[in-house]
Short mmCIF file of C-alpha atoms in Angstrom, two decimals:
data_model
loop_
_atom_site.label_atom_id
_atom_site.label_comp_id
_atom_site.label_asym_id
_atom_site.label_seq_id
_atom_site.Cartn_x
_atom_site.Cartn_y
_atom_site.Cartn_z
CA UNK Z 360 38.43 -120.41 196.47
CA UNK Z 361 35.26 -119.08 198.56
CA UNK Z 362 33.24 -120.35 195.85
CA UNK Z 363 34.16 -123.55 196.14
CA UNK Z 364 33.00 -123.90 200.01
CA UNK Z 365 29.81 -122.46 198.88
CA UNK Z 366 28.26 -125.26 197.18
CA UNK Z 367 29.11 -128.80 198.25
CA UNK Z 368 30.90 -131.65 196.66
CA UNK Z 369 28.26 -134.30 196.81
CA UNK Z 370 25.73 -131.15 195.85
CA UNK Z 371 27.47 -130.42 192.27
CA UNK Z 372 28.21 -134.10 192.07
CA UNK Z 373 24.86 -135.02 191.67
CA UNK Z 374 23.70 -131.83 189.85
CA UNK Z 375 26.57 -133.08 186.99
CA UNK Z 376 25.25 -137.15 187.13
CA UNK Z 377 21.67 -135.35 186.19
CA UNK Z 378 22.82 -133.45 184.12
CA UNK Z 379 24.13 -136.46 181.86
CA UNK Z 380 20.61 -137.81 181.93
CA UNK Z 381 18.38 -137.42 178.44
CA UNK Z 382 16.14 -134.29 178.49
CA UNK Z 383 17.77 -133.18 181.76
CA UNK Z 384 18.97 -129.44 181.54
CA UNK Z 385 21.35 -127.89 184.27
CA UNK Z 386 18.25 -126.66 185.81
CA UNK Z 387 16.26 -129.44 185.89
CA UNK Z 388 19.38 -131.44 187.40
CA UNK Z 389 19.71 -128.46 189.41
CA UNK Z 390 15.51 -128.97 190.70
CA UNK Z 391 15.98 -132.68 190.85
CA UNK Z 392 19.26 -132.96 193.22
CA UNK Z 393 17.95 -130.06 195.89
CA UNK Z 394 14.51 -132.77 195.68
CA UNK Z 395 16.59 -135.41 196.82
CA UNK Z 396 17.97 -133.27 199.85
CA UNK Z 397 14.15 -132.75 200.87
CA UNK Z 398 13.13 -136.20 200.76
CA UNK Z 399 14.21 -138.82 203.42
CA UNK Z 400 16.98 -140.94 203.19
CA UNK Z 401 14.74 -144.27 202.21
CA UNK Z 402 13.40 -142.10 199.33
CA UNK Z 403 16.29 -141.31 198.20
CA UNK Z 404 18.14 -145.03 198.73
CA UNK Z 405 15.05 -146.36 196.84
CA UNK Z 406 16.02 -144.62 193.48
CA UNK Z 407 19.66 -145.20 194.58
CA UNK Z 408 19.17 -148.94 195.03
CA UNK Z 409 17.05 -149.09 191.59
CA UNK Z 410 19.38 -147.97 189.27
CA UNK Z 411 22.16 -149.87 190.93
CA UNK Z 412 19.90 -153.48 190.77
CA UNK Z 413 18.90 -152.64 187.38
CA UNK Z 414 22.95 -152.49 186.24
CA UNK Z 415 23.22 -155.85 188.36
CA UNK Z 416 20.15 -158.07 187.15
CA UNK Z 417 19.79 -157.06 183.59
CA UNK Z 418 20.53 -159.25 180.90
CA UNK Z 419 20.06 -159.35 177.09
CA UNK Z 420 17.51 -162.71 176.34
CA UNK Z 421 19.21 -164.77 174.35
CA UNK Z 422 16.73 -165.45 172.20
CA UNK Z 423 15.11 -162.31 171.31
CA UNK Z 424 17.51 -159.61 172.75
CA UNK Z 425 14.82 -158.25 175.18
CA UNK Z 426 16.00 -157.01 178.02
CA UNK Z 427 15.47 -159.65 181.09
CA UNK Z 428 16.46 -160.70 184.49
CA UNK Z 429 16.26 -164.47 183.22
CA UNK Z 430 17.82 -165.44 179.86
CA UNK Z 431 15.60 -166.83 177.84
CA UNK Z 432 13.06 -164.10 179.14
CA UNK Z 433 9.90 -164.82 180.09
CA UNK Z 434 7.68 -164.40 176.69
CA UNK Z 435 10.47 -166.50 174.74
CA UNK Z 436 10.37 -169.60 177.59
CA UNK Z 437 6.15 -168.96 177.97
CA UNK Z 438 3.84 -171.93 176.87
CA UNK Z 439 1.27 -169.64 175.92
CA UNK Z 440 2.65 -167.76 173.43
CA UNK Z 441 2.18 -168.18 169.47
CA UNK Z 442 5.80 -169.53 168.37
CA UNK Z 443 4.41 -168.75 165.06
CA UNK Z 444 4.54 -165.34 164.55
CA UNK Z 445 7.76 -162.60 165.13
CA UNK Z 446 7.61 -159.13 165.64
CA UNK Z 447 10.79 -157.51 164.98
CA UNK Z 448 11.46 -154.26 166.75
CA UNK Z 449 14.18 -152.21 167.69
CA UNK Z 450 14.32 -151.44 171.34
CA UNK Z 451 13.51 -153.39 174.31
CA UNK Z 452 11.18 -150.47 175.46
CA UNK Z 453 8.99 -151.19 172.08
CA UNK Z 454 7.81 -154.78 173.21
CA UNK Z 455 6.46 -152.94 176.74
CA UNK Z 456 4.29 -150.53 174.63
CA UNK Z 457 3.32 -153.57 172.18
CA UNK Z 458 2.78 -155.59 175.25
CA UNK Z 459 0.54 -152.96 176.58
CA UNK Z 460 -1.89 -153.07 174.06
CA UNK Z 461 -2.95 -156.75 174.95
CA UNK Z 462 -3.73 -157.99 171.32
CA UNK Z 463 -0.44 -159.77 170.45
CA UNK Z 464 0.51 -162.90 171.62
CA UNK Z 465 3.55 -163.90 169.37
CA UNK Z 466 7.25 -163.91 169.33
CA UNK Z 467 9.30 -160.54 169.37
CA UNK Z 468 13.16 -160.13 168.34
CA UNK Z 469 15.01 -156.79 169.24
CA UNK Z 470 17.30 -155.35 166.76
CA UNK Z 471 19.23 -153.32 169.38
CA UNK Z 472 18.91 -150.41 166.61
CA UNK Z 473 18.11 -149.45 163.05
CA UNK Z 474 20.89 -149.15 160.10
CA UNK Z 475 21.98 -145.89 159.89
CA UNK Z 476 24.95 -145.60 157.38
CA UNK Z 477 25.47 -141.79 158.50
CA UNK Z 478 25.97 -143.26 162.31
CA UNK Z 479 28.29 -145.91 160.65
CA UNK Z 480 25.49 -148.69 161.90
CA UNK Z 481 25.21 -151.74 159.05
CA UNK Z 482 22.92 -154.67 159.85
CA UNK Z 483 26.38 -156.49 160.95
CA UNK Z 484 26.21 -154.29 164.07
CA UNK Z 485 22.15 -155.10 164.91
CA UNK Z 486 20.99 -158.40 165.87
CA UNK Z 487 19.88 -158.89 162.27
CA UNK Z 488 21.83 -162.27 161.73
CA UNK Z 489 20.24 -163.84 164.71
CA UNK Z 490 17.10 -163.34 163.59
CA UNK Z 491 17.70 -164.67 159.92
CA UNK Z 492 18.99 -167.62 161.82
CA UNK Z 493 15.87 -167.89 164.27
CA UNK Z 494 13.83 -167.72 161.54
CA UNK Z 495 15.22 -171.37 160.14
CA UNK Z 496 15.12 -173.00 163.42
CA UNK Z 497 11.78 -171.55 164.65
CA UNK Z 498 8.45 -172.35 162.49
CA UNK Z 499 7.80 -169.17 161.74
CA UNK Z 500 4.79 -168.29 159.23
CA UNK Z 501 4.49 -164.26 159.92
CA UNK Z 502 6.67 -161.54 160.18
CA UNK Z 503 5.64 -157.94 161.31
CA UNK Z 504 8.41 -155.52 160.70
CA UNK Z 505 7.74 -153.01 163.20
CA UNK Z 506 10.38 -150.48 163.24
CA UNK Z 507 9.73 -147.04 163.51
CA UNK Z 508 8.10 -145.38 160.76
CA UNK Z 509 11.77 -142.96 160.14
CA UNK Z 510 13.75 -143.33 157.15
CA UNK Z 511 16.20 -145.70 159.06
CA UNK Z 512 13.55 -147.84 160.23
CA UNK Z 513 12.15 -147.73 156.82
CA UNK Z 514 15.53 -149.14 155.48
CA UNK Z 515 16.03 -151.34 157.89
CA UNK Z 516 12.53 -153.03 157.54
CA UNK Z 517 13.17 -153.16 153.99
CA UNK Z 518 16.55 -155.00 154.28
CA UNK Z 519 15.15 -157.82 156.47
CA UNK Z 520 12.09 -158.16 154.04
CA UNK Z 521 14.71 -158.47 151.38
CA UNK Z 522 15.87 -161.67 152.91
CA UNK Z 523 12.67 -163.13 153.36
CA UNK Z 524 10.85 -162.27 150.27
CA UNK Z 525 12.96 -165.60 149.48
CA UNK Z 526 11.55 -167.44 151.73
CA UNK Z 527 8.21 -168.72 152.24
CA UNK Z 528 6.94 -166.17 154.84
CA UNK Z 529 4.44 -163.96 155.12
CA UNK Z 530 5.24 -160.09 155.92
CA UNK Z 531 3.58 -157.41 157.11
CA UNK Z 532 4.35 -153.87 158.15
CA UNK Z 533 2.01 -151.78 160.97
CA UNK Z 534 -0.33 -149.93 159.05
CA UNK Z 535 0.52 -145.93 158.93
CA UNK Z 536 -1.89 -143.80 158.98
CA UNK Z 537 -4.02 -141.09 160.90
CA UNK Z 538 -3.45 -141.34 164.52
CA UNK Z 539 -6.30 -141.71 166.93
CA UNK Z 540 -7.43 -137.88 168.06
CA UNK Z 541 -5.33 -136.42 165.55
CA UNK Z 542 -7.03 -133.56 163.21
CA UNK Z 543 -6.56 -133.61 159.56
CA UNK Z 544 -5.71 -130.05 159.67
CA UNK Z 545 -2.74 -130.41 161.29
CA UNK Z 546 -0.95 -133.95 159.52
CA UNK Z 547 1.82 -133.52 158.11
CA UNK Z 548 1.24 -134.14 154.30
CA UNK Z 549 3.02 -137.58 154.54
CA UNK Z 550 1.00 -139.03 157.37
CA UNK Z 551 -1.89 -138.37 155.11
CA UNK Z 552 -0.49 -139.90 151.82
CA UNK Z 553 -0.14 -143.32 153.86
CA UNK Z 554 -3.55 -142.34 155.01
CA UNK Z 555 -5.12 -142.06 151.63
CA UNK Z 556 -2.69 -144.94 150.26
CA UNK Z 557 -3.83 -147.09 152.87
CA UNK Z 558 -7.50 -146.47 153.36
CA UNK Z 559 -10.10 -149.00 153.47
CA UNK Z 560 -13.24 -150.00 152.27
CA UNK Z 561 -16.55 -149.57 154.45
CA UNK Z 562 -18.30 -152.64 154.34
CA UNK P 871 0.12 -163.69 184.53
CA UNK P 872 1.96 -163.59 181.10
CA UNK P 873 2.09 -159.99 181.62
CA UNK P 874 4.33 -159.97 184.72
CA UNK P 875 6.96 -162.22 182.80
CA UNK P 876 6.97 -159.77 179.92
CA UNK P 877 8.63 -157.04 181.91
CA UNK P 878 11.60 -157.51 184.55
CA UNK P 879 10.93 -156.17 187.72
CA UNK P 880 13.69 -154.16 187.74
CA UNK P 881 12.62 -152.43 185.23
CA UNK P 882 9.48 -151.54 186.29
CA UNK P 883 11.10 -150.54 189.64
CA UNK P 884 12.85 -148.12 188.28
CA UNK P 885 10.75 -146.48 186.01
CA UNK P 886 8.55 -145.86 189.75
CA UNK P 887 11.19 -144.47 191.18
CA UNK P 888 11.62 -142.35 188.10
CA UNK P 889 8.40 -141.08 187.99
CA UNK P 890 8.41 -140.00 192.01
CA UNK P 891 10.83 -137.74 190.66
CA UNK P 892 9.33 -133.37 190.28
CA UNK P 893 8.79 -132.91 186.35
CA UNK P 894 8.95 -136.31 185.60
CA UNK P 895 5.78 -137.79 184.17
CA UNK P 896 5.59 -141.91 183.41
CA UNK P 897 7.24 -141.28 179.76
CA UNK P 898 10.21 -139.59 180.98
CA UNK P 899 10.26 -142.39 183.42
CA UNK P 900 10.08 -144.57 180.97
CA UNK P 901 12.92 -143.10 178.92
CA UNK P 902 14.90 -142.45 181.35
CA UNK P 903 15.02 -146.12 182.97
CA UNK P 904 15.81 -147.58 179.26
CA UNK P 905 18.69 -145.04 178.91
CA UNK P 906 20.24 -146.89 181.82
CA UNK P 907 19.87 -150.20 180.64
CA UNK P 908 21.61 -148.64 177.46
CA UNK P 909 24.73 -147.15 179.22
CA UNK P 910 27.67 -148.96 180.99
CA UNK P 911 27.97 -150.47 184.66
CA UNK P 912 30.16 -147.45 185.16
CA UNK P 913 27.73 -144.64 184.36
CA UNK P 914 24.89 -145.71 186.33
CA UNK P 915 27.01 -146.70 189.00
CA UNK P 916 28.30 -142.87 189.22
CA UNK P 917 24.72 -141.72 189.32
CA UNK P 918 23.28 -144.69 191.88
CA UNK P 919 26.48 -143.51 193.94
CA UNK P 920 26.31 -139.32 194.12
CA UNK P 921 22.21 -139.86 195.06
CA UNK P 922 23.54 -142.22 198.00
CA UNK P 923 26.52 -139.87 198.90
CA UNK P 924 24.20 -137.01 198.96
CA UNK P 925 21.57 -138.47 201.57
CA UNK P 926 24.85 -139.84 203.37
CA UNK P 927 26.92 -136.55 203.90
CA UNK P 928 24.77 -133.56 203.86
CA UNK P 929 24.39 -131.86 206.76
CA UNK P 930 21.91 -128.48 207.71
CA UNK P 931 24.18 -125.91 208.88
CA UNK P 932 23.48 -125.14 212.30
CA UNK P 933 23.97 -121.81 212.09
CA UNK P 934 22.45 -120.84 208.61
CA UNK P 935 20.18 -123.97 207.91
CA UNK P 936 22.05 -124.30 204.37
CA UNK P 937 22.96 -127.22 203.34
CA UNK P 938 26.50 -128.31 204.02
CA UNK P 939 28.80 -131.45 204.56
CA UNK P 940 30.50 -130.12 207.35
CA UNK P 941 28.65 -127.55 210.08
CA UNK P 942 29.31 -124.34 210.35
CA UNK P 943 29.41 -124.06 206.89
CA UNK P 944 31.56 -122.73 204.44
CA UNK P 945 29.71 -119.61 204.51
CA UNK P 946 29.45 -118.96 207.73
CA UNK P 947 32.57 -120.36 209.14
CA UNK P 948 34.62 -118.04 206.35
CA UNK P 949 37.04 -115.49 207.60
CA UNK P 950 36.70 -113.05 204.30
CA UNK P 951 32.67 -112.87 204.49
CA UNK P 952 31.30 -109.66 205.58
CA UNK P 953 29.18 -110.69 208.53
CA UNK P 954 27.29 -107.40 209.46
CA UNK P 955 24.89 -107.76 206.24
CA UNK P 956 22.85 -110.88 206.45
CA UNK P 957 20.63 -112.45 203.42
CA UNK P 958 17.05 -114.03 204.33
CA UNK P 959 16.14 -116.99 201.62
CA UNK P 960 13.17 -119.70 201.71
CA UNK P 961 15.49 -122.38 199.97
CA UNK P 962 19.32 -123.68 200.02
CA UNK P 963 18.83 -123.51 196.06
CA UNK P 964 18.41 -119.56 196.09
CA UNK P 965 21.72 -119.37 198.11
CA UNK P 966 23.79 -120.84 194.58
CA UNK P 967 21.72 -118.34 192.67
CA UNK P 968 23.25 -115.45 195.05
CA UNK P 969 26.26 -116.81 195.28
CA UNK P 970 26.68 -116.93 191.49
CA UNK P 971 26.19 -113.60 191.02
CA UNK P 972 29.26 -112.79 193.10
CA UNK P 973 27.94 -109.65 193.76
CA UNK P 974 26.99 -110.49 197.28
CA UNK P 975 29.75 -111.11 200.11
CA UNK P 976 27.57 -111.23 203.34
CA UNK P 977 25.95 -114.17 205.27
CA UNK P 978 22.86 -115.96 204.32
CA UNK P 979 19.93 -117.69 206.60
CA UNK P 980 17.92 -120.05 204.66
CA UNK P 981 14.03 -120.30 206.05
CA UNK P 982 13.39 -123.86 204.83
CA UNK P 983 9.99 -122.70 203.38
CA UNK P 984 7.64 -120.14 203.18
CA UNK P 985 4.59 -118.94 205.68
CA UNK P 986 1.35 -120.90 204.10
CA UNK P 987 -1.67 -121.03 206.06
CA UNK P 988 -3.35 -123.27 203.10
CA UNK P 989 -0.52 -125.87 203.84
CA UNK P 990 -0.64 -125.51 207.30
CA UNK P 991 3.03 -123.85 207.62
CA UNK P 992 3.13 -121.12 210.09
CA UNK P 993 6.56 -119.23 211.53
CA UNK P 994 7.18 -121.51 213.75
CA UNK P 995 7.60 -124.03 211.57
CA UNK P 996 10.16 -122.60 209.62
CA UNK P 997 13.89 -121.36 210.84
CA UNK P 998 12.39 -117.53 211.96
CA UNK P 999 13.11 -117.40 215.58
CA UNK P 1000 16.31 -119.36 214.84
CA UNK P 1001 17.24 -116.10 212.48
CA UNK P 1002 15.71 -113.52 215.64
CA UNK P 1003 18.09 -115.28 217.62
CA UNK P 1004 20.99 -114.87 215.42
CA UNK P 1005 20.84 -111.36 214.83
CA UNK P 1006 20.98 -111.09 218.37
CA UNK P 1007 24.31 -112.88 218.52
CA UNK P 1008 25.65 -111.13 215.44
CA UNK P 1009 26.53 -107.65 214.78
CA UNK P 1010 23.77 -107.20 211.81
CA UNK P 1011 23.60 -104.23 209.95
CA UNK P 1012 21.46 -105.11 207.21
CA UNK P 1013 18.77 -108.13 206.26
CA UNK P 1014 17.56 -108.02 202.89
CA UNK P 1015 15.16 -109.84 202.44
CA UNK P 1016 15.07 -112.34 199.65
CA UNK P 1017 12.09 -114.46 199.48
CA UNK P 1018 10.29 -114.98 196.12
CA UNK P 1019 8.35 -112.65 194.66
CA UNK P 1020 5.24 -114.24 195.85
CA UNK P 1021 2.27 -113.97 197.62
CA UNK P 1022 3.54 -116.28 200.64
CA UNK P 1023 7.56 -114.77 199.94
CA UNK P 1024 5.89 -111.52 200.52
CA UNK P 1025 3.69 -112.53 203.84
CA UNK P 1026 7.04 -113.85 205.07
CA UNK P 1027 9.18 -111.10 204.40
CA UNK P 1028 6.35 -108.46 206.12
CA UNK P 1029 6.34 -111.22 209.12
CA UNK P 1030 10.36 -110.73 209.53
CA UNK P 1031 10.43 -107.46 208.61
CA UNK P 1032 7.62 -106.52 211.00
CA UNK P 1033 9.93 -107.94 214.15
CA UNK P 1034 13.30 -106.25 212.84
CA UNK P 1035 11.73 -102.61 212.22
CA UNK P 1036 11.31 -102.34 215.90
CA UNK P 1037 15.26 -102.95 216.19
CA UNK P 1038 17.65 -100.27 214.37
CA UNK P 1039 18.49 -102.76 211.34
CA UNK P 1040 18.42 -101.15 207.72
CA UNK P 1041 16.17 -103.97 206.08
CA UNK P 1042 15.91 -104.54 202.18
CA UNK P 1043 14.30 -106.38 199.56
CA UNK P 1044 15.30 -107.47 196.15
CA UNK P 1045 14.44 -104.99 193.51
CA UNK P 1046 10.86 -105.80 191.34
CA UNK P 1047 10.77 -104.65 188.49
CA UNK P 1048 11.05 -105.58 184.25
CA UNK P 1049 13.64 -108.88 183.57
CA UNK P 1050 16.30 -108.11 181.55
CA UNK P 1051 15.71 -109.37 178.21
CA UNK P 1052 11.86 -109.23 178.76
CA UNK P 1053 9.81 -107.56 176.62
CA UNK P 1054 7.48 -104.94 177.44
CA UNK P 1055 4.42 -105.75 175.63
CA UNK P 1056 4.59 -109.37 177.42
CA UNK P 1057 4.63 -108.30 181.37
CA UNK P 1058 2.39 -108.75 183.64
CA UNK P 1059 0.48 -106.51 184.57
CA UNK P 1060 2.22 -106.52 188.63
CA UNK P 1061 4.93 -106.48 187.38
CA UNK P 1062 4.78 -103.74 185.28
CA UNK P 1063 3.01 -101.61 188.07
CA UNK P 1064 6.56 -102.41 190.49
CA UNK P 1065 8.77 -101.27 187.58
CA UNK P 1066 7.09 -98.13 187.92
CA UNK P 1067 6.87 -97.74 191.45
CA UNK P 1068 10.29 -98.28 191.21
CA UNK P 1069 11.61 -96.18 188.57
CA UNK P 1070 15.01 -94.47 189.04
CA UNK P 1071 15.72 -91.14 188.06
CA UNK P 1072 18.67 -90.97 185.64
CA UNK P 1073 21.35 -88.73 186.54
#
């Protein structure tokens, strides 16, 4: 009983809604909610407000399955875009960090996932279909399958290139390989067989 | 241009608001914001909602300066709290940590911060003469003293402690000494030196 007029309602209420939160321990929720008694009230509405809009103006592009606030979003409905290439990924937050780099231009189409047959995911549960049929009514001559270089993304990049191996369209993976500012000493042994597998000539 | 259409505004609102956040670096932000766009209406709702409810209906006790949703607080308005001993913290946070222990039954008075002189924070700044004033009004028997084991907890403690030893009040501070579970080999140096100072005959 005294404990429970020790610590407020709205206090432990917040510290649980943290909590929930990926990479969030107890104490971090614990650090984060006793921030948002410091700050002012307009701080605090901000991050309020932002979560709420996001649940309110997100949508899934109908098109590529990007997320959007417009469906179709704003690289499928762009002029300037190469129509001719499609870069198949697996999350929405893949085509920001693809995006970021500034040296693609084409198409992108978001799984929503990888198959995972422990998880119970089959490609009837990913957005896999609507991408076969994009392919037939887009004129698509590339592909880059750029899942995530796990064993699931592995399948799942090989099941797509199953289908279009039939087809007339050209495939290709990202290259794996040696990171930028890695050291050799400390690769794992697999990152360096793709290394070796995949290195190339000096001209 | 292109590049604003690639990612909803919403999205990159939140991930700011995210990143404002202590411990949170623009990854995390990152992460965080697409976990939301994964989960239902529901979820974020709860979360948008207890931040919101927080800012709305905490209070600062005016009597103790923790926080509260109604004033006096819990604490302090309780008929079952010893109210001759009287517990001096910097932050509301460090009055849960007490309070879990359930070792301690007295009153608290929460400082709101530490004396600084690098960031400008001198007594009168934090809730000090509010706690001189109190003792005055309450019949105090003992303070201890509870600020971190720092070197601006310290300063603060010597401050407070300097005004009460002129008054017949038995003041304390927290034990320093070795963490349970720490090893031996990997203290610090300080703290090793307190552990002695502080060694307790065994009976």
């Amino acid at each position: 009983m005294e404990n429970d007029n020790t610590t407020s309602n709205v206090i432990t209420n917040l510290i649980t809604e943290f909590s929930k939160l990926p990479g969030i321990g107890p104490k971090s929720a614990q650090r984060l909610t006793y921030y948002m008694v410091k700050i002012t009230k307009d701080q605090a509405f901000n991050l309020s407000k932002a979560i709420a809009e996001l649940k309110e103006k997100i949508l899934s592009c109908s098109e590529c399955f990007n997320i959007t606030e417009q469906s179709p979003c704003g690289i499928c409905s762009s002029e300037t875009r190469d129509t001719s290439i499609i870069c198949v990924v697996e999350q929405p937050i893949d085509v920001i960090h693809i995006e970021r780099t500034g040296v693609y231009n084409g198409l992108y189409h978001v799984l929503n996932g990888v198959i995972s047959p422990i998880n119970g995911i089959g490609p009837e549960n990913l957005k896999i279909n609507e991408f076969f049929q994009r392919i037939f009514s887009l004129q698509i001559k590339e592909v880059i399958l750029a899942t995530n270089p796990s064993m699931e993304g592995e399948v799942t990049s090989m099941y797509i290139n199953n289908f279009l191996s039939e087809k007339n369209i050209k495939t290709s993976v990202l290259a794996r390989g040696l990171p930028i500012g890695s050291d050799l000493e400390y690769t794992d042994d697999l990152t360096l067989v793709k290394a070796l597998e995949g290195r190339k000539l000096l001209e």
